[in-house]
Amino acid sequence: HEHSRPHSVLFASSVFVASFASMSARWLLLLATHCSAALRNPFRAAPTHFDYIIVGGGTAGCVLADRLSAASKQVLVLEPGPSPAAELKIAAPVALTKLFGSEYDWGFRSAPAPGTAGREVHLCRGKCLGGSSATNALLYLRGTAADFDGWGLDGWGSEAMLASFLAVEAQRDAAFRTDALHHGSGGAVPAETPRYANPLSERFLEAAAQAGHPSNADFNDWSRPQAGVGRFQLTTRRGRRAHSAATHLRRAARRPNLHVRCGCAATRLLLEAEGGGGGGGGG
């Protein structure tokens, strides 16, 4: 087993990031013995001590790795799955369904429920660098302002969230860039209108309009109701999927203080109390 005492251990996913840096304990992470590959340079020697260990190189893990390594911290990213760098099924949005049940999918299934007539439902969750941003349907949709205001949490209201959305967005369509109130162009996450439109989808939009449904040319324009029919933008760059391993981790991988290991799983977390007392272990 490989041992390291980081200042912080971060468990990262697209919906949950937990940092234990504020707790008065020293951290000892017991890592799995099997590490199949590094992201960039498998021959680059890694230090034995890190400031941060990020458990899970998913959507949030890649962003954390970029930000923390930019601050000159020694950072280690552990990802149980492979790197998606050379996988055409991930790069090409049209191959989305080919990812279901593949080596890039955790293969989760829901429990049988009355609402699904007792059926299980496949839940595709990304098992690779980039996480589910490498396996999802790529829709660039923020939700509505009311979603965030309804939480009633300081710093998470629609005004604050919109500022964050604008900061990370790299809008590629000129028609959308003219709306600086709802779109940004200087961030790392590209958004663009799909280059191909199936004729059937165009007929569907026409039929919806004839049925009296309002059209919506931009579902991320919070100045109007979101209800309506229209085409979604996608998180692609020139038609290629832009997952977080490509938008954040790739540029960070050039830094000598960032170390990424694929095929590595954390088996448990051991805690050592300050002062050398006994520690507890997680399974």
PDB file of C-alpha atoms in Angstrom:
ATOM      1  CA  HIS A   1       0.000   0.000   0.000  1.00  0.00           C
ATOM      2  CA  GLU A   2       1.016   3.561  -0.680  1.00  0.00           C
ATOM      3  CA  HIS A   3       0.723   6.031   2.200  1.00  0.00           C
ATOM      4  CA  SER A   4       0.529   9.796   2.198  1.00  0.00           C
ATOM      5  CA  ARG A   5      -0.451  12.436   4.731  1.00  0.00           C
ATOM      6  CA  PRO A   6      -2.256  15.212   2.869  1.00  0.00           C
ATOM      7  CA  HIS A   7      -3.445  18.445   4.423  1.00  0.00           C
ATOM      8  CA  SER A   8      -6.864  17.747   2.954  1.00  0.00           C
ATOM      9  CA  VAL A   9      -8.710  14.874   1.390  1.00  0.00           C
ATOM     10  CA  LEU A  10     -11.386  15.940  -1.056  1.00  0.00           C
ATOM     11  CA  PHE A  11     -14.173  13.640  -2.173  1.00  0.00           C
ATOM     12  CA  ALA A  12     -15.369  15.094  -5.458  1.00  0.00           C
ATOM     13  CA  SER A  13     -18.343  14.474  -7.699  1.00  0.00           C
ATOM     14  CA  SER A  14     -20.553  16.672  -9.826  1.00  0.00           C
ATOM     15  CA  VAL A  15     -22.927  17.209  -6.901  1.00  0.00           C
ATOM     16  CA  PHE A  16     -20.835  16.780  -3.762  1.00  0.00           C
ATOM     17  CA  VAL A  17     -17.474  18.115  -2.664  1.00  0.00           C
ATOM     18  CA  ALA A  18     -16.357  17.708   0.924  1.00  0.00           C
ATOM     19  CA  SER A  19     -13.152  19.090   2.414  1.00  0.00           C
ATOM     20  CA  PHE A  20     -11.967  17.991   5.821  1.00  0.00           C
ATOM     21  CA  ALA A  21      -9.192  20.570   6.051  1.00  0.00           C
ATOM     22  CA  SER A  22     -10.781  22.412   8.967  1.00  0.00           C
ATOM     23  CA  MET A  23     -10.883  19.398  11.280  1.00  0.00           C
ATOM     24  CA  SER A  24      -8.127  19.103  13.884  1.00  0.00           C
ATOM     25  CA  ALA A  25      -6.773  15.782  12.724  1.00  0.00           C
ATOM     26  CA  ARG A  26      -4.004  14.479  10.548  1.00  0.00           C
ATOM     27  CA  TRP A  27      -5.149  12.480   7.587  1.00  0.00           C
ATOM     28  CA  LEU A  28      -3.781   9.219   6.343  1.00  0.00           C
ATOM     29  CA  LEU A  29      -5.176   7.861   3.124  1.00  0.00           C
ATOM     30  CA  LEU A  30      -4.727   4.182   2.440  1.00  0.00           C
ATOM     31  CA  LEU A  31      -4.733   3.773  -1.315  1.00  0.00           C
ATOM     32  CA  ALA A  32      -5.497   0.768  -3.445  1.00  0.00           C
ATOM     33  CA  THR A  33      -2.448  -1.057  -4.723  1.00  0.00           C
ATOM     34  CA  HIS A  34      -3.541  -1.187  -8.356  1.00  0.00           C
ATOM     35  CA  CYS A  35      -2.860   1.983 -10.334  1.00  0.00           C
ATOM     36  CA  SER A  36      -3.000   1.260 -14.036  1.00  0.00           C
ATOM     37  CA  ALA A  37      -1.862   4.531 -15.590  1.00  0.00           C
ATOM     38  CA  ALA A  38      -1.078   8.188 -15.111  1.00  0.00           C
ATOM     39  CA  LEU A  39      -2.832  10.856 -17.125  1.00  0.00           C
ATOM     40  CA  ARG A  40       0.174  12.427 -18.763  1.00  0.00           C
ATOM     41  CA  ASN A  41       3.557  11.051 -17.762  1.00  0.00           C
ATOM     42  CA  PRO A  42       3.609   7.658 -16.045  1.00  0.00           C
ATOM     43  CA  PHE A  43       7.371   7.939 -15.582  1.00  0.00           C
ATOM     44  CA  ARG A  44       7.265  11.203 -13.641  1.00  0.00           C
ATOM     45  CA  ALA A  45       8.068  10.397 -10.045  1.00  0.00           C
ATOM     46  CA  ALA A  46       5.362  11.414  -7.614  1.00  0.00           C
ATOM     47  CA  PRO A  47       6.186  12.780  -4.170  1.00  0.00           C
ATOM     48  CA  THR A  48       5.302  10.771  -1.097  1.00  0.00           C
ATOM     49  CA  HIS A  49       3.476  13.679   0.528  1.00  0.00           C
ATOM     50  CA  PHE A  50       0.697  15.821  -0.920  1.00  0.00           C
ATOM     51  CA  ASP A  51      -1.128  18.936   0.175  1.00  0.00           C
ATOM     52  CA  TYR A  52      -4.349  17.617  -1.307  1.00  0.00           C
ATOM     53  CA  ILE A  53      -5.588  14.231  -2.441  1.00  0.00           C
ATOM     54  CA  ILE A  54      -8.708  14.373  -4.596  1.00  0.00           C
ATOM     55  CA  VAL A  55     -10.637  11.121  -4.474  1.00  0.00           C
ATOM     56  CA  GLY A  56     -12.495  10.911  -7.772  1.00  0.00           C
ATOM     57  CA  GLY A  57     -11.433  12.669 -10.966  1.00  0.00           C
ATOM     58  CA  GLY A  58     -14.994  13.440 -12.053  1.00  0.00           C
ATOM     59  CA  THR A  59     -16.549  16.739 -13.064  1.00  0.00           C
ATOM     60  CA  ALA A  60     -15.821  18.536  -9.795  1.00  0.00           C
ATOM     61  CA  GLY A  61     -12.562  16.655  -9.189  1.00  0.00           C
ATOM     62  CA  CYS A  62     -11.046  17.968 -12.429  1.00  0.00           C
ATOM     63  CA  VAL A  63     -11.996  21.545 -11.560  1.00  0.00           C
ATOM     64  CA  LEU A  64     -10.527  21.179  -8.069  1.00  0.00           C
ATOM     65  CA  ALA A  65      -7.317  19.745  -9.486  1.00  0.00           C
ATOM     66  CA  ASP A  66      -6.970  22.722 -11.815  1.00  0.00           C
ATOM     67  CA  ARG A  67      -7.612  25.338  -9.150  1.00  0.00           C
ATOM     68  CA  LEU A  68      -5.520  23.767  -6.384  1.00  0.00           C
ATOM     69  CA  SER A  69      -2.517  22.964  -8.586  1.00  0.00           C
ATOM     70  CA  ALA A  70      -2.578  26.531  -9.923  1.00  0.00           C
ATOM     71  CA  ALA A  71      -1.952  27.619  -6.322  1.00  0.00           C
ATOM     72  CA  SER A  72       1.364  25.673  -6.340  1.00  0.00           C
ATOM     73  CA  LYS A  73       0.050  22.936  -4.054  1.00  0.00           C
ATOM     74  CA  GLN A  74       1.123  19.309  -4.390  1.00  0.00           C
ATOM     75  CA  VAL A  75      -2.037  17.627  -5.666  1.00  0.00           C
ATOM     76  CA  LEU A  76      -2.841  13.973  -6.320  1.00  0.00           C
ATOM     77  CA  VAL A  77      -5.977  12.895  -8.206  1.00  0.00           C
ATOM     78  CA  LEU A  78      -7.171   9.302  -7.875  1.00  0.00           C
ATOM     79  CA  GLU A  79      -9.641   8.030 -10.462  1.00  0.00           C
ATOM     80  CA  PRO A  80     -10.918   4.412 -10.484  1.00  0.00           C
ATOM     81  CA  GLY A  81     -11.764   4.549 -14.179  1.00  0.00           C
ATOM     82  CA  PRO A  82      -9.673   5.163 -17.302  1.00  0.00           C
ATOM     83  CA  SER A  83      -8.752   8.358 -19.127  1.00  0.00           C
ATOM     84  CA  PRO A  84     -11.178   9.313 -21.920  1.00  0.00           C
ATOM     85  CA  ALA A  85      -8.519  11.147 -23.923  1.00  0.00           C
ATOM     86  CA  ALA A  86      -8.313   8.733 -26.876  1.00  0.00           C
ATOM     87  CA  GLU A  87     -11.900   7.416 -26.818  1.00  0.00           C
ATOM     88  CA  LEU A  88     -13.915   8.345 -29.902  1.00  0.00           C
ATOM     89  CA  LYS A  89     -17.184   7.213 -28.274  1.00  0.00           C
ATOM     90  CA  ILE A  90     -16.743   9.986 -25.711  1.00  0.00           C
ATOM     91  CA  ALA A  91     -15.538  12.683 -28.107  1.00  0.00           C
ATOM     92  CA  ALA A  92     -18.417  12.194 -30.570  1.00  0.00           C
ATOM     93  CA  PRO A  93     -21.806  13.158 -29.072  1.00  0.00           C
ATOM     94  CA  VAL A  94     -23.622  10.905 -31.537  1.00  0.00           C
ATOM     95  CA  ALA A  95     -22.059   7.869 -29.816  1.00  0.00           C
ATOM     96  CA  LEU A  96     -23.717   8.660 -26.476  1.00  0.00           C
ATOM     97  CA  THR A  97     -25.641   5.388 -26.196  1.00  0.00           C
ATOM     98  CA  LYS A  98     -22.460   3.400 -26.852  1.00  0.00           C
ATOM     99  CA  LEU A  99     -21.236   4.527 -23.433  1.00  0.00           C
ATOM    100  CA  PHE A 100     -24.086   2.866 -21.551  1.00  0.00           C
ATOM    101  CA  GLY A 101     -22.807  -0.261 -19.836  1.00  0.00           C
ATOM    102  CA  SER A 102     -19.264   0.326 -21.109  1.00  0.00           C
ATOM    103  CA  GLU A 103     -16.037   0.550 -19.140  1.00  0.00           C
ATOM    104  CA  TYR A 104     -16.781   4.282 -18.766  1.00  0.00           C
ATOM    105  CA  ASP A 105     -20.068   3.657 -16.933  1.00  0.00           C
ATOM    106  CA  TRP A 106     -20.539   2.599 -13.306  1.00  0.00           C
ATOM    107  CA  GLY A 107     -23.589   0.646 -14.419  1.00  0.00           C
ATOM    108  CA  PHE A 108     -25.879   1.798 -11.625  1.00  0.00           C
ATOM    109  CA  ARG A 109     -29.534   0.786 -11.719  1.00  0.00           C
ATOM    110  CA  SER A 110     -32.424   2.121  -9.702  1.00  0.00           C
ATOM    111  CA  ALA A 111     -34.395  -0.079  -7.364  1.00  0.00           C
ATOM    112  CA  PRO A 112     -37.701  -1.390  -8.700  1.00  0.00           C
ATOM    113  CA  ALA A 113     -40.484   1.060  -7.906  1.00  0.00           C
ATOM    114  CA  PRO A 114     -44.238   1.306  -8.446  1.00  0.00           C
ATOM    115  CA  GLY A 115     -43.740   4.361 -10.653  1.00  0.00           C
ATOM    116  CA  THR A 116     -41.722   2.290 -13.111  1.00  0.00           C
ATOM    117  CA  ALA A 117     -44.047  -0.720 -12.986  1.00  0.00           C
ATOM    118  CA  GLY A 118     -41.476  -2.620 -10.939  1.00  0.00           C
ATOM    119  CA  ARG A 119     -38.718  -2.087 -13.492  1.00  0.00           C
ATOM    120  CA  GLU A 120     -35.141  -1.082 -12.813  1.00  0.00           C
ATOM    121  CA  VAL A 121     -33.875   2.008 -14.648  1.00  0.00           C
ATOM    122  CA  HIS A 122     -30.301   2.284 -15.880  1.00  0.00           C
ATOM    123  CA  LEU A 123     -28.507   5.305 -14.401  1.00  0.00           C
ATOM    124  CA  CYS A 124     -25.452   6.153 -16.466  1.00  0.00           C
ATOM    125  CA  ARG A 125     -22.749   7.690 -14.258  1.00  0.00           C
ATOM    126  CA  GLY A 126     -19.303   8.334 -15.668  1.00  0.00           C
ATOM    127  CA  LYS A 127     -16.450   6.104 -14.499  1.00  0.00           C
ATOM    128  CA  CYS A 128     -13.481   7.947 -16.008  1.00  0.00           C
ATOM    129  CA  LEU A 129     -11.633  11.231 -15.799  1.00  0.00           C
ATOM    130  CA  GLY A 130     -14.267  13.881 -16.337  1.00  0.00           C
ATOM    131  CA  GLY A 131     -16.927  11.748 -14.663  1.00  0.00           C
ATOM    132  CA  SER A 132     -20.449  12.159 -15.934  1.00  0.00           C
ATOM    133  CA  SER A 133     -19.481  15.197 -17.999  1.00  0.00           C
ATOM    134  CA  ALA A 134     -17.830  12.590 -20.257  1.00  0.00           C
ATOM    135  CA  THR A 135     -20.951  10.425 -20.535  1.00  0.00           C
ATOM    136  CA  ASN A 136     -23.986  12.713 -20.215  1.00  0.00           C
ATOM    137  CA  ALA A 137     -26.288  14.135 -22.908  1.00  0.00           C
ATOM    138  CA  LEU A 138     -24.293  17.419 -23.039  1.00  0.00           C
ATOM    139  CA  LEU A 139     -27.301  19.744 -22.622  1.00  0.00           C
ATOM    140  CA  TYR A 140     -26.209  23.213 -21.524  1.00  0.00           C
ATOM    141  CA  LEU A 141     -29.074  24.084 -19.199  1.00  0.00           C
ATOM    142  CA  ARG A 142     -28.753  26.013 -15.931  1.00  0.00           C
ATOM    143  CA  GLY A 143     -32.271  25.625 -14.609  1.00  0.00           C
ATOM    144  CA  THR A 144     -34.324  28.685 -13.699  1.00  0.00           C
ATOM    145  CA  ALA A 145     -33.674  31.616 -11.404  1.00  0.00           C
ATOM    146  CA  ALA A 146     -36.518  30.414  -9.194  1.00  0.00           C
ATOM    147  CA  ASP A 147     -34.692  27.107  -8.641  1.00  0.00           C
ATOM    148  CA  PHE A 148     -31.857  28.908  -6.851  1.00  0.00           C
ATOM    149  CA  ASP A 149     -33.899  31.634  -5.147  1.00  0.00           C
ATOM    150  CA  GLY A 150     -36.180  28.952  -3.735  1.00  0.00           C
ATOM    151  CA  TRP A 151     -33.321  27.525  -1.693  1.00  0.00           C
ATOM    152  CA  GLY A 152     -33.124  30.694   0.386  1.00  0.00           C
ATOM    153  CA  LEU A 153     -29.376  30.247   0.952  1.00  0.00           C
ATOM    154  CA  ASP A 154     -26.858  33.098   1.140  1.00  0.00           C
ATOM    155  CA  GLY A 155     -24.508  33.011  -1.827  1.00  0.00           C
ATOM    156  CA  TRP A 156     -26.667  30.543  -3.755  1.00  0.00           C
ATOM    157  CA  GLY A 157     -29.377  32.878  -5.052  1.00  0.00           C
ATOM    158  CA  SER A 158     -29.957  33.440  -8.760  1.00  0.00           C
ATOM    159  CA  GLU A 159     -27.937  36.666  -8.887  1.00  0.00           C
ATOM    160  CA  ALA A 160     -24.827  35.067  -7.403  1.00  0.00           C
ATOM    161  CA  MET A 161     -25.236  31.894  -9.436  1.00  0.00           C
ATOM    162  CA  LEU A 162     -25.669  33.779 -12.700  1.00  0.00           C
ATOM    163  CA  ALA A 163     -22.390  35.596 -12.075  1.00  0.00           C
ATOM    164  CA  SER A 164     -20.697  32.210 -11.626  1.00  0.00           C
ATOM    165  CA  PHE A 165     -22.330  30.787 -14.753  1.00  0.00           C
ATOM    166  CA  LEU A 166     -21.131  33.755 -16.805  1.00  0.00           C
ATOM    167  CA  ALA A 167     -17.600  33.401 -15.429  1.00  0.00           C
ATOM    168  CA  VAL A 168     -17.217  29.752 -16.503  1.00  0.00           C
ATOM    169  CA  GLU A 169     -19.037  29.936 -19.850  1.00  0.00           C
ATOM    170  CA  ALA A 170     -17.188  30.125 -23.176  1.00  0.00           C
ATOM    171  CA  GLN A 171     -20.089  30.886 -25.511  1.00  0.00           C
ATOM    172  CA  ARG A 172     -19.162  30.091 -29.095  1.00  0.00           C
ATOM    173  CA  ASP A 173     -22.231  31.321 -30.993  1.00  0.00           C
ATOM    174  CA  ALA A 174     -22.131  34.985 -31.976  1.00  0.00           C
ATOM    175  CA  ALA A 175     -25.896  35.403 -31.601  1.00  0.00           C
ATOM    176  CA  PHE A 176     -25.704  34.347 -27.952  1.00  0.00           C
ATOM    177  CA  ARG A 177     -22.544  36.330 -27.162  1.00  0.00           C
ATOM    178  CA  THR A 178     -24.410  39.563 -27.862  1.00  0.00           C
ATOM    179  CA  ASP A 179     -26.502  38.863 -24.739  1.00  0.00           C
ATOM    180  CA  ALA A 180     -23.883  39.694 -22.119  1.00  0.00           C
ATOM    181  CA  LEU A 181     -26.510  39.637 -19.367  1.00  0.00           C
ATOM    182  CA  HIS A 182     -27.024  35.889 -19.747  1.00  0.00           C
ATOM    183  CA  HIS A 183     -23.910  34.559 -21.499  1.00  0.00           C
ATOM    184  CA  GLY A 184     -20.168  34.745 -20.976  1.00  0.00           C
ATOM    185  CA  SER A 185     -17.303  34.168 -23.370  1.00  0.00           C
ATOM    186  CA  GLY A 186     -14.152  34.085 -21.261  1.00  0.00           C
ATOM    187  CA  GLY A 187     -14.610  30.878 -19.279  1.00  0.00           C
ATOM    188  CA  ALA A 188     -13.454  27.299 -19.736  1.00  0.00           C
ATOM    189  CA  VAL A 189     -16.781  25.574 -20.481  1.00  0.00           C
ATOM    190  CA  PRO A 190     -17.774  25.921 -24.146  1.00  0.00           C
ATOM    191  CA  ALA A 191     -21.392  26.064 -25.253  1.00  0.00           C
ATOM    192  CA  GLU A 192     -22.638  26.047 -28.830  1.00  0.00           C
ATOM    193  CA  THR A 193     -25.710  25.236 -30.880  1.00  0.00           C
ATOM    194  CA  PRO A 194     -25.562  21.766 -32.448  1.00  0.00           C
ATOM    195  CA  ARG A 195     -24.229  21.862 -35.987  1.00  0.00           C
ATOM    196  CA  TYR A 196     -26.697  19.301 -37.257  1.00  0.00           C
ATOM    197  CA  ALA A 197     -30.474  19.433 -36.951  1.00  0.00           C
ATOM    198  CA  ASN A 198     -32.488  16.380 -37.875  1.00  0.00           C
ATOM    199  CA  PRO A 199     -35.340  17.366 -40.228  1.00  0.00           C
ATOM    200  CA  LEU A 200     -37.754  15.529 -37.935  1.00  0.00           C
ATOM    201  CA  SER A 201     -36.767  17.745 -35.029  1.00  0.00           C
ATOM    202  CA  GLU A 202     -37.517  20.829 -37.132  1.00  0.00           C
ATOM    203  CA  ARG A 203     -40.949  19.413 -37.987  1.00  0.00           C
ATOM    204  CA  PHE A 204     -41.497  18.716 -34.281  1.00  0.00           C
ATOM    205  CA  LEU A 205     -40.813  22.368 -33.386  1.00  0.00           C
ATOM    206  CA  GLU A 206     -43.157  23.525 -36.141  1.00  0.00           C
ATOM    207  CA  ALA A 207     -45.896  21.193 -34.876  1.00  0.00           C
ATOM    208  CA  ALA A 208     -45.446  22.462 -31.316  1.00  0.00           C
ATOM    209  CA  ALA A 209     -45.850  26.053 -32.514  1.00  0.00           C
ATOM    210  CA  GLN A 210     -48.990  25.118 -34.441  1.00  0.00           C
ATOM    211  CA  ALA A 211     -50.358  23.539 -31.246  1.00  0.00           C
ATOM    212  CA  GLY A 212     -49.940  26.871 -29.464  1.00  0.00           C
ATOM    213  CA  HIS A 213     -46.772  26.222 -27.458  1.00  0.00           C
ATOM    214  CA  PRO A 214     -44.455  29.238 -27.128  1.00  0.00           C
ATOM    215  CA  SER A 215     -41.047  29.103 -28.728  1.00  0.00           C
ATOM    216  CA  ASN A 216     -37.872  29.590 -26.709  1.00  0.00           C
ATOM    217  CA  ALA A 217     -34.668  30.371 -28.547  1.00  0.00           C
ATOM    218  CA  ASP A 218     -32.547  30.417 -25.372  1.00  0.00           C
ATOM    219  CA  PHE A 219     -33.423  28.315 -22.336  1.00  0.00           C
ATOM    220  CA  ASN A 220     -30.708  30.088 -20.303  1.00  0.00           C
ATOM    221  CA  ASP A 221     -32.254  33.540 -20.741  1.00  0.00           C
ATOM    222  CA  TRP A 222     -33.648  34.245 -17.279  1.00  0.00           C
ATOM    223  CA  SER A 223     -35.410  37.419 -18.382  1.00  0.00           C
ATOM    224  CA  ARG A 224     -38.300  35.336 -19.747  1.00  0.00           C
ATOM    225  CA  PRO A 225     -40.199  32.200 -18.672  1.00  0.00           C
ATOM    226  CA  GLN A 226     -38.317  29.028 -19.483  1.00  0.00           C
ATOM    227  CA  ALA A 227     -41.405  27.156 -20.674  1.00  0.00           C
ATOM    228  CA  GLY A 228     -41.455  26.684 -24.411  1.00  0.00           C
ATOM    229  CA  VAL A 229     -39.984  24.631 -27.232  1.00  0.00           C
ATOM    230  CA  GLY A 230     -36.656  25.111 -28.937  1.00  0.00           C
ATOM    231  CA  ARG A 231     -33.192  23.677 -29.435  1.00  0.00           C
ATOM    232  CA  PHE A 232     -30.788  23.202 -26.550  1.00  0.00           C
ATOM    233  CA  GLN A 233     -27.188  24.273 -26.724  1.00  0.00           C
ATOM    234  CA  LEU A 234     -24.540  21.642 -26.013  1.00  0.00           C
ATOM    235  CA  THR A 235     -21.263  21.661 -24.072  1.00  0.00           C
ATOM    236  CA  THR A 236     -19.172  20.993 -27.167  1.00  0.00           C
ATOM    237  CA  ARG A 237     -16.311  22.735 -28.946  1.00  0.00           C
ATOM    238  CA  ARG A 238     -16.482  22.486 -32.739  1.00  0.00           C
ATOM    239  CA  GLY A 239     -18.819  19.533 -32.338  1.00  0.00           C
ATOM    240  CA  ARG A 240     -16.539  17.632 -29.947  1.00  0.00           C
ATOM    241  CA  ARG A 241     -17.603  16.839 -26.363  1.00  0.00           C
ATOM    242  CA  ALA A 242     -16.007  19.214 -23.856  1.00  0.00           C
ATOM    243  CA  HIS A 243     -15.866  17.221 -20.601  1.00  0.00           C
ATOM    244  CA  SER A 244     -14.060  18.588 -17.552  1.00  0.00           C
ATOM    245  CA  ALA A 245     -10.968  16.432 -18.125  1.00  0.00           C
ATOM    246  CA  ALA A 246     -10.545  18.287 -21.431  1.00  0.00           C
ATOM    247  CA  THR A 247     -11.532  21.767 -20.231  1.00  0.00           C
ATOM    248  CA  HIS A 248      -9.725  21.793 -16.870  1.00  0.00           C
ATOM    249  CA  LEU A 249      -7.511  18.784 -16.215  1.00  0.00           C
ATOM    250  CA  ARG A 250      -5.677  18.760 -19.547  1.00  0.00           C
ATOM    251  CA  ARG A 251      -4.271  22.244 -19.080  1.00  0.00           C
ATOM    252  CA  ALA A 252      -3.443  21.539 -15.448  1.00  0.00           C
ATOM    253  CA  ALA A 253      -1.594  18.307 -16.303  1.00  0.00           C
ATOM    254  CA  ARG A 254       1.357  20.332 -17.573  1.00  0.00           C
ATOM    255  CA  ARG A 255       2.104  21.477 -14.031  1.00  0.00           C
ATOM    256  CA  PRO A 256       4.771  19.419 -12.264  1.00  0.00           C
ATOM    257  CA  ASN A 257       2.911  19.622  -8.935  1.00  0.00           C
ATOM    258  CA  LEU A 258      -0.186  17.799 -10.260  1.00  0.00           C
ATOM    259  CA  HIS A 259      -0.210  14.006 -10.309  1.00  0.00           C
ATOM    260  CA  VAL A 260      -3.106  12.032 -11.795  1.00  0.00           C
ATOM    261  CA  ARG A 261      -3.512   8.289 -11.478  1.00  0.00           C
ATOM    262  CA  CYS A 262      -6.202   6.311 -13.289  1.00  0.00           C
ATOM    263  CA  GLY A 263      -7.294   2.837 -12.267  1.00  0.00           C
ATOM    264  CA  CYS A 264      -6.801   3.804  -8.620  1.00  0.00           C
ATOM    265  CA  ALA A 265      -9.448   3.498  -5.937  1.00  0.00           C
ATOM    266  CA  ALA A 266      -9.300   4.637  -2.333  1.00  0.00           C
ATOM    267  CA  THR A 267     -10.122   1.643  -0.149  1.00  0.00           C
ATOM    268  CA  ARG A 268     -10.501   3.407   3.193  1.00  0.00           C
ATOM    269  CA  LEU A 269      -9.616   6.527   5.134  1.00  0.00           C
ATOM    270  CA  LEU A 270      -7.573   6.299   8.333  1.00  0.00           C
ATOM    271  CA  LEU A 271      -7.610   9.178  10.812  1.00  0.00           C
ATOM    272  CA  GLU A 272      -4.870   9.946  13.292  1.00  0.00           C
ATOM    273  CA  ALA A 273      -5.808  12.291  16.106  1.00  0.00           C
ATOM    274  CA  GLU A 274      -3.506  15.175  16.958  1.00  0.00           C
ATOM    275  CA  GLY A 275      -0.964  14.239  19.600  1.00  0.00           C
ATOM    276  CA  GLY A 276      -0.393  10.704  18.382  1.00  0.00           C
ATOM    277  CA  GLY A 277      -3.554   9.174  19.823  1.00  0.00           C
ATOM    278  CA  GLY A 278      -5.333   6.222  18.309  1.00  0.00           C
ATOM    279  CA  GLY A 279      -7.166   6.728  15.069  1.00  0.00           C
ATOM    280  CA  GLY A 280     -10.289   5.331  13.591  1.00  0.00           C
ATOM    281  CA  GLY A 281     -10.632   3.679  10.238  1.00  0.00           C
ATOM    282  CA  GLY A 282     -13.367   3.771   7.687  1.00  0.00           C
ATOM    283  CA  GLY A 283     -14.296   0.671   5.751  1.00  0.00           C
TER     284      GLY A 283
END
